[in-house]
Amino acid sequence: EEEIKKKFSEYIISTCKLIYAKYSKDYKLFYENIYLLKKNIDKYIAESFLGEEKFKSVSKESLTKGLNQKASLVCDIFSKYIDNILRFDAEKKPLNEIKNIIYEYMILFKYIGNKDLFQNFFIKKLCIRCLFNLNKSEEAQNYLIEQLKKECGPYFVSKSQEMISDVKASQEMSQLFNEKKDKEEDINIPINYFVLSNYTWPIDKLVSGEICNFDLGKSQKKFFEFYHKKNSGKSLFWHLPYCFGEIEMDLNDSKNTIKIIGNGVHIAILKCFNKSQISLSLKDIMKKTKIEKDVIN
């Protein structure tokens, strides 16, 4: 029996090594082959070892060891896989099918050793989905977070839940502000705002103060007034890299106009070239935009 358990363990670990060697650069194939390995393990235990608990224990220990050979890589791969499900598959497949995929995903997730490291990758991808409206199913996302909560406890998902809460509150606030703004004839720029809680979102570059080349004029001032009436005592800062803006440009010797859409830093820098300058130095751009050097870089 000991010899069989040893061989079974070696099979699991060596197969994991093979998967690492062949598929570490393709997160989908990596995950799918780990999933197939787990199905084979369960089949062998049921059919060859008659569900013997000793072999279940060996498989759990060996798969955990084999899967976590490179903790950072496996956490990144698992976060990418579920991010892809919520970005793309959730739009094409029925909710019940997506829930089943998440359920099967959680079976493999139990074998990840460093779940705090996984959380770091997961939170960053959740941030991008929320800010750029890439999540295709709110129900699927909530179901995943509920499953993570069951597995790892409420503290593990507290940041995720706060981020989702921020998005909902921001959408409601933007709607209220735009409804109020639309009644005022002198303000006609449609703007949607995300107000993000400090220390919750994985955003590492804050741009505060006056942004000379990204001035929203009356809308900006009105929003600050609107926000502080509802949230007295709270500070509000722009996070320029996550803003979006538009520039309209008339083409030379043509009646055509083109519209450029980009994030806040791009738009602020492009506006520096509104006159006839052929080139500007980094110092020139910093002086004109009042954006920090590392953010421009």
Coordinates of C-alpha atoms in Angstrom, one line a residue:
E1 CA 0.0 0.0 0.0
E2 CA 2.8 2.4 0.9
E3 CA 4.5 1.8 -2.5
I4 CA 1.2 2.5 -4.3
K5 CA 0.6 5.7 -2.4
K6 CA 4.2 6.8 -3.2
K7 CA 3.7 6.1 -6.9
F8 CA 0.3 7.9 -6.9
S9 CA 1.9 10.9 -5.3
E10 CA 4.8 10.9 -7.8
Y11 CA 2.3 10.7 -10.7
I12 CA 0.4 13.8 -9.4
I13 CA 3.5 15.9 -8.8
S14 CA 5.3 15.0 -12.0
T15 CA 2.2 15.8 -14.0
C16 CA 2.0 19.2 -12.4
K17 CA 5.7 19.8 -13.4
L18 CA 4.8 18.8 -16.9
I19 CA 1.9 21.3 -17.0
Y20 CA 4.2 24.0 -15.7
A21 CA 6.8 23.2 -18.4
K22 CA 4.3 23.2 -21.3
Y23 CA 1.6 25.7 -20.4
S24 CA 2.9 28.3 -17.9
K25 CA 2.7 31.0 -20.7
D26 CA -0.9 30.2 -21.5
Y27 CA -3.2 30.6 -18.5
K28 CA -6.2 28.9 -20.2
L29 CA -4.3 25.7 -21.1
F30 CA -2.6 25.7 -17.7
Y31 CA -5.9 25.8 -15.9
E32 CA -7.7 23.4 -18.2
N33 CA -4.9 20.8 -17.8
I34 CA -4.9 21.2 -14.0
Y35 CA -8.6 20.7 -14.1
L36 CA -8.2 17.6 -16.2
L37 CA -5.6 16.2 -13.8
K38 CA -8.0 16.7 -10.9
K39 CA -10.8 14.9 -12.7
N40 CA -8.4 12.0 -13.4
I41 CA -7.3 11.9 -9.7
D42 CA -10.9 11.7 -8.6
K43 CA -11.6 9.0 -11.1
Y44 CA -8.7 6.9 -9.9
I45 CA -9.6 7.3 -6.3
A46 CA -13.2 6.3 -7.0
E47 CA -12.6 3.3 -9.4
S48 CA -9.1 2.0 -8.4
F49 CA -9.0 2.8 -4.7
L50 CA -12.7 2.5 -3.9
G51 CA -12.8 6.0 -2.4
E52 CA -10.3 5.1 0.3
E53 CA -9.6 8.1 2.6
K54 CA -5.9 7.4 2.6
F55 CA -5.6 8.0 -1.1
K56 CA -7.8 11.1 -0.9
S57 CA -5.3 12.5 1.7
V58 CA -2.3 11.6 -0.6
S59 CA -3.9 13.3 -3.6
K60 CA -4.8 16.5 -1.6
E61 CA -1.2 16.8 -0.3
S62 CA 0.4 16.0 -3.6
L63 CA -1.8 18.2 -5.8
T64 CA -1.2 21.1 -3.3
K65 CA 2.5 20.6 -3.5
G66 CA 2.5 20.2 -7.3
L67 CA 0.2 23.1 -8.0
N68 CA 2.1 25.6 -5.8
Q69 CA 5.6 25.0 -7.3
K70 CA 5.6 28.7 -8.3
A71 CA 3.1 30.5 -6.0
S72 CA 3.1 33.9 -7.8
L73 CA 2.6 32.3 -11.2
V74 CA -0.2 30.0 -10.2
C75 CA -2.0 32.9 -8.4
D76 CA -1.7 35.1 -11.5
I77 CA -3.0 32.3 -13.7
F78 CA -6.0 31.5 -11.6
S79 CA -6.9 35.3 -11.3
K80 CA -6.6 35.7 -15.1
Y81 CA -8.8 32.6 -15.8
I82 CA -11.7 33.8 -13.6
D83 CA -11.3 37.4 -14.9
N84 CA -11.7 36.1 -18.4
I85 CA -14.8 34.2 -17.4
L86 CA -16.4 37.4 -16.0
R87 CA -15.3 39.5 -18.9
F88 CA -16.3 37.3 -21.8
D89 CA -18.0 34.0 -21.1
A90 CA -20.5 35.6 -18.7
E91 CA -22.0 37.5 -21.7
K92 CA -22.3 34.4 -23.9
K93 CA -23.4 31.7 -21.6
P94 CA -26.4 31.3 -19.3
L95 CA -26.0 32.3 -15.6
N96 CA -26.5 28.7 -14.4
E97 CA -23.6 27.5 -16.7
I98 CA -21.3 30.3 -15.4
K99 CA -22.2 29.5 -11.8
N100 CA -21.3 25.8 -12.5
I101 CA -17.9 27.0 -14.0
I102 CA -17.3 29.1 -10.8
Y103 CA -18.3 26.1 -8.6
E104 CA -15.7 23.9 -10.4
Y105 CA -13.2 26.7 -10.2
M106 CA -13.6 26.9 -6.4
I107 CA -12.8 23.1 -6.1
L108 CA -9.4 23.8 -7.6
F109 CA -9.0 27.1 -5.8
K110 CA -8.9 25.2 -2.5
Y111 CA -5.5 23.9 -3.5
I112 CA -3.9 27.3 -3.9
G113 CA -1.5 27.7 -1.0
N114 CA -1.0 31.5 -0.8
K115 CA -4.5 32.8 -1.0
D116 CA -3.4 36.3 0.1
L117 CA -1.1 36.5 -2.9
F118 CA -4.0 35.4 -5.1
Q119 CA -6.2 38.2 -3.6
N120 CA -3.6 40.8 -4.7
F121 CA -3.9 39.7 -8.3
F122 CA -7.7 39.3 -8.1
I123 CA -8.2 42.8 -6.6
K124 CA -6.3 44.4 -9.4
K125 CA -8.3 42.7 -12.1
L126 CA -11.6 43.5 -10.3
C127 CA -10.4 47.2 -10.2
I128 CA -10.0 47.3 -14.0
R129 CA -13.4 45.5 -14.6
C130 CA -15.2 48.0 -12.4
L131 CA -13.6 51.2 -13.7
F132 CA -13.8 50.3 -17.4
N133 CA -17.2 48.5 -17.2
L134 CA -15.7 45.2 -18.4
N135 CA -17.7 42.9 -16.1
K136 CA -20.5 41.2 -18.1
S137 CA -22.6 39.8 -15.3
E138 CA -23.1 41.4 -11.9
E139 CA -24.8 38.2 -10.7
A140 CA -21.9 36.0 -11.7
Q141 CA -19.4 38.3 -10.0
N142 CA -21.5 38.4 -6.8
Y143 CA -21.7 34.6 -6.9
L144 CA -17.9 34.3 -7.2
I145 CA -17.3 36.7 -4.3
E146 CA -19.9 34.8 -2.2
Q147 CA -18.0 31.5 -2.9
L148 CA -14.7 33.2 -2.0
K149 CA -16.2 34.4 1.2
K150 CA -17.4 30.9 2.1
E151 CA -13.9 29.5 1.5
C152 CA -11.7 32.2 3.0
G153 CA -14.0 34.2 5.4
P154 CA -15.6 37.7 5.2
Y155 CA -12.3 39.6 5.7
F156 CA -10.9 38.1 2.5
V157 CA -13.6 39.7 0.3
S158 CA -14.1 42.9 2.3
K159 CA -12.1 45.0 -0.1
S160 CA -13.9 43.5 -3.1
Q161 CA -17.3 44.2 -1.6
E162 CA -16.3 47.8 -0.8
M163 CA -15.1 48.3 -4.3
I164 CA -18.4 47.1 -5.8
S165 CA -20.2 49.3 -3.3
D166 CA -18.2 52.3 -4.4
V167 CA -19.1 51.7 -8.0
K168 CA -22.8 51.5 -7.2
A169 CA -22.7 54.6 -5.1
S170 CA -20.8 56.5 -7.8
Q171 CA -23.3 55.5 -10.5
E172 CA -26.1 56.8 -8.3
M173 CA -24.2 60.0 -7.5
S174 CA -23.3 60.6 -11.2
Q175 CA -27.0 60.2 -12.2
L176 CA -28.2 62.6 -9.5
F177 CA -25.5 65.1 -10.5
N178 CA -26.2 64.9 -14.2
E179 CA -30.0 65.3 -13.6
K180 CA -29.3 68.4 -11.6
K181 CA -26.7 69.7 -14.1
D182 CA -29.0 69.2 -17.1
K183 CA -31.4 71.8 -15.7
E184 CA -28.7 74.4 -15.8
E185 CA -28.3 75.8 -19.4
D186 CA -24.6 76.9 -18.9
I187 CA -23.4 73.4 -18.1
N188 CA -23.8 70.8 -20.9
I189 CA -20.9 68.4 -20.6
P190 CA -22.1 64.9 -19.6
I191 CA -19.7 63.5 -17.0
N192 CA -19.7 60.2 -15.0
Y193 CA -17.7 60.1 -11.8
F194 CA -16.2 57.3 -9.8
V195 CA -15.5 58.2 -6.2
L196 CA -13.2 55.6 -4.8
S197 CA -12.5 54.9 -1.1
N198 CA -8.9 55.6 0.0
Y199 CA -6.7 52.5 0.8
T200 CA -9.3 50.2 -0.8
W201 CA -8.6 50.4 -4.5
P202 CA -5.2 49.2 -5.9
I203 CA -4.3 52.5 -7.5
D204 CA -0.8 53.5 -6.8
K205 CA -0.5 57.0 -8.5
L206 CA -2.7 59.8 -7.0
V207 CA -2.7 63.1 -8.8
S208 CA -4.0 65.8 -6.5
G209 CA -4.4 69.5 -6.6
E210 CA -5.2 71.7 -9.7
I211 CA -4.7 70.0 -13.0
C212 CA -4.3 73.0 -15.3
N213 CA -4.6 71.2 -18.6
F214 CA -7.5 69.0 -17.6
D215 CA -9.9 71.7 -16.4
L216 CA -13.6 70.8 -16.6
G217 CA -14.6 74.3 -15.9
K218 CA -18.0 74.9 -14.3
S219 CA -18.8 71.1 -14.3
Q220 CA -15.7 70.4 -12.2
K221 CA -16.5 73.2 -9.7
K222 CA -20.2 72.2 -9.5
F223 CA -19.3 68.5 -8.9
F224 CA -17.0 69.4 -6.0
E225 CA -19.7 71.5 -4.5
F226 CA -22.3 68.8 -5.0
Y227 CA -20.0 66.1 -3.5
H228 CA -19.0 68.1 -0.4
K229 CA -22.6 68.9 0.4
K230 CA -23.3 65.2 0.6
N231 CA -19.9 64.3 2.1
S232 CA -18.9 67.1 4.4
G233 CA -15.4 66.7 5.9
K234 CA -14.2 64.4 3.1
S235 CA -11.4 65.3 0.6
L236 CA -11.8 64.7 -3.1
F237 CA -8.8 64.3 -5.4
W238 CA -8.6 63.6 -9.1
H239 CA -7.0 60.4 -10.2
L240 CA -6.0 61.4 -13.6
P241 CA -4.7 58.1 -15.1
Y242 CA -8.1 56.6 -14.6
C243 CA -10.1 59.5 -16.1
F244 CA -11.3 59.6 -19.7
G245 CA -11.6 62.7 -21.9
E246 CA -12.2 63.7 -25.5
I247 CA -10.5 66.1 -27.8
E248 CA -12.0 67.3 -31.1
M249 CA -9.5 68.4 -33.8
D250 CA -10.1 70.0 -37.2
L251 CA -7.9 68.5 -39.9
N252 CA -5.7 71.0 -41.9
D253 CA -7.2 71.9 -45.3
S254 CA -10.3 69.8 -44.6
K255 CA -13.8 70.2 -43.3
N256 CA -13.4 66.9 -41.4
T257 CA -13.2 66.8 -37.6
I258 CA -11.7 63.9 -35.7
K259 CA -12.4 63.0 -32.1
I260 CA -9.6 61.5 -29.9
I261 CA -10.6 59.6 -26.7
G262 CA -8.0 58.8 -24.1
N263 CA -7.2 58.7 -20.4
G264 CA -6.7 61.9 -18.4
V265 CA -2.9 61.9 -18.7
H266 CA -3.0 61.5 -22.5
I267 CA -5.6 64.2 -23.0
A268 CA -3.8 66.7 -20.7
I269 CA -0.6 66.2 -22.5
L270 CA -2.2 66.4 -26.0
K271 CA -3.7 69.7 -25.0
C272 CA -0.2 71.1 -24.5
F273 CA 0.2 71.0 -28.2
N274 CA -2.9 73.1 -28.9
K275 CA -0.9 75.9 -30.4
S276 CA 1.9 75.7 -32.9
Q277 CA 4.7 74.0 -30.8
I278 CA 6.5 71.3 -32.7
S279 CA 8.1 69.7 -29.6
L280 CA 8.0 70.1 -25.8
S281 CA 10.4 68.8 -23.2
L282 CA 9.3 66.8 -20.2
K283 CA 9.8 69.9 -18.0
D284 CA 7.6 71.9 -20.4
I285 CA 4.8 69.3 -20.1
M286 CA 5.2 69.1 -16.3
K287 CA 5.0 72.9 -16.0
K288 CA 1.9 73.1 -18.3
T289 CA -0.1 70.2 -16.8
K290 CA 1.2 70.3 -13.2
I291 CA 1.3 66.5 -13.4
E292 CA 4.0 64.6 -11.5
K293 CA 7.0 63.3 -13.5
D294 CA 6.4 59.6 -12.6
V295 CA 2.8 59.7 -13.7
I296 CA 3.7 61.3 -17.1
N297 CA 6.5 58.6 -17.5

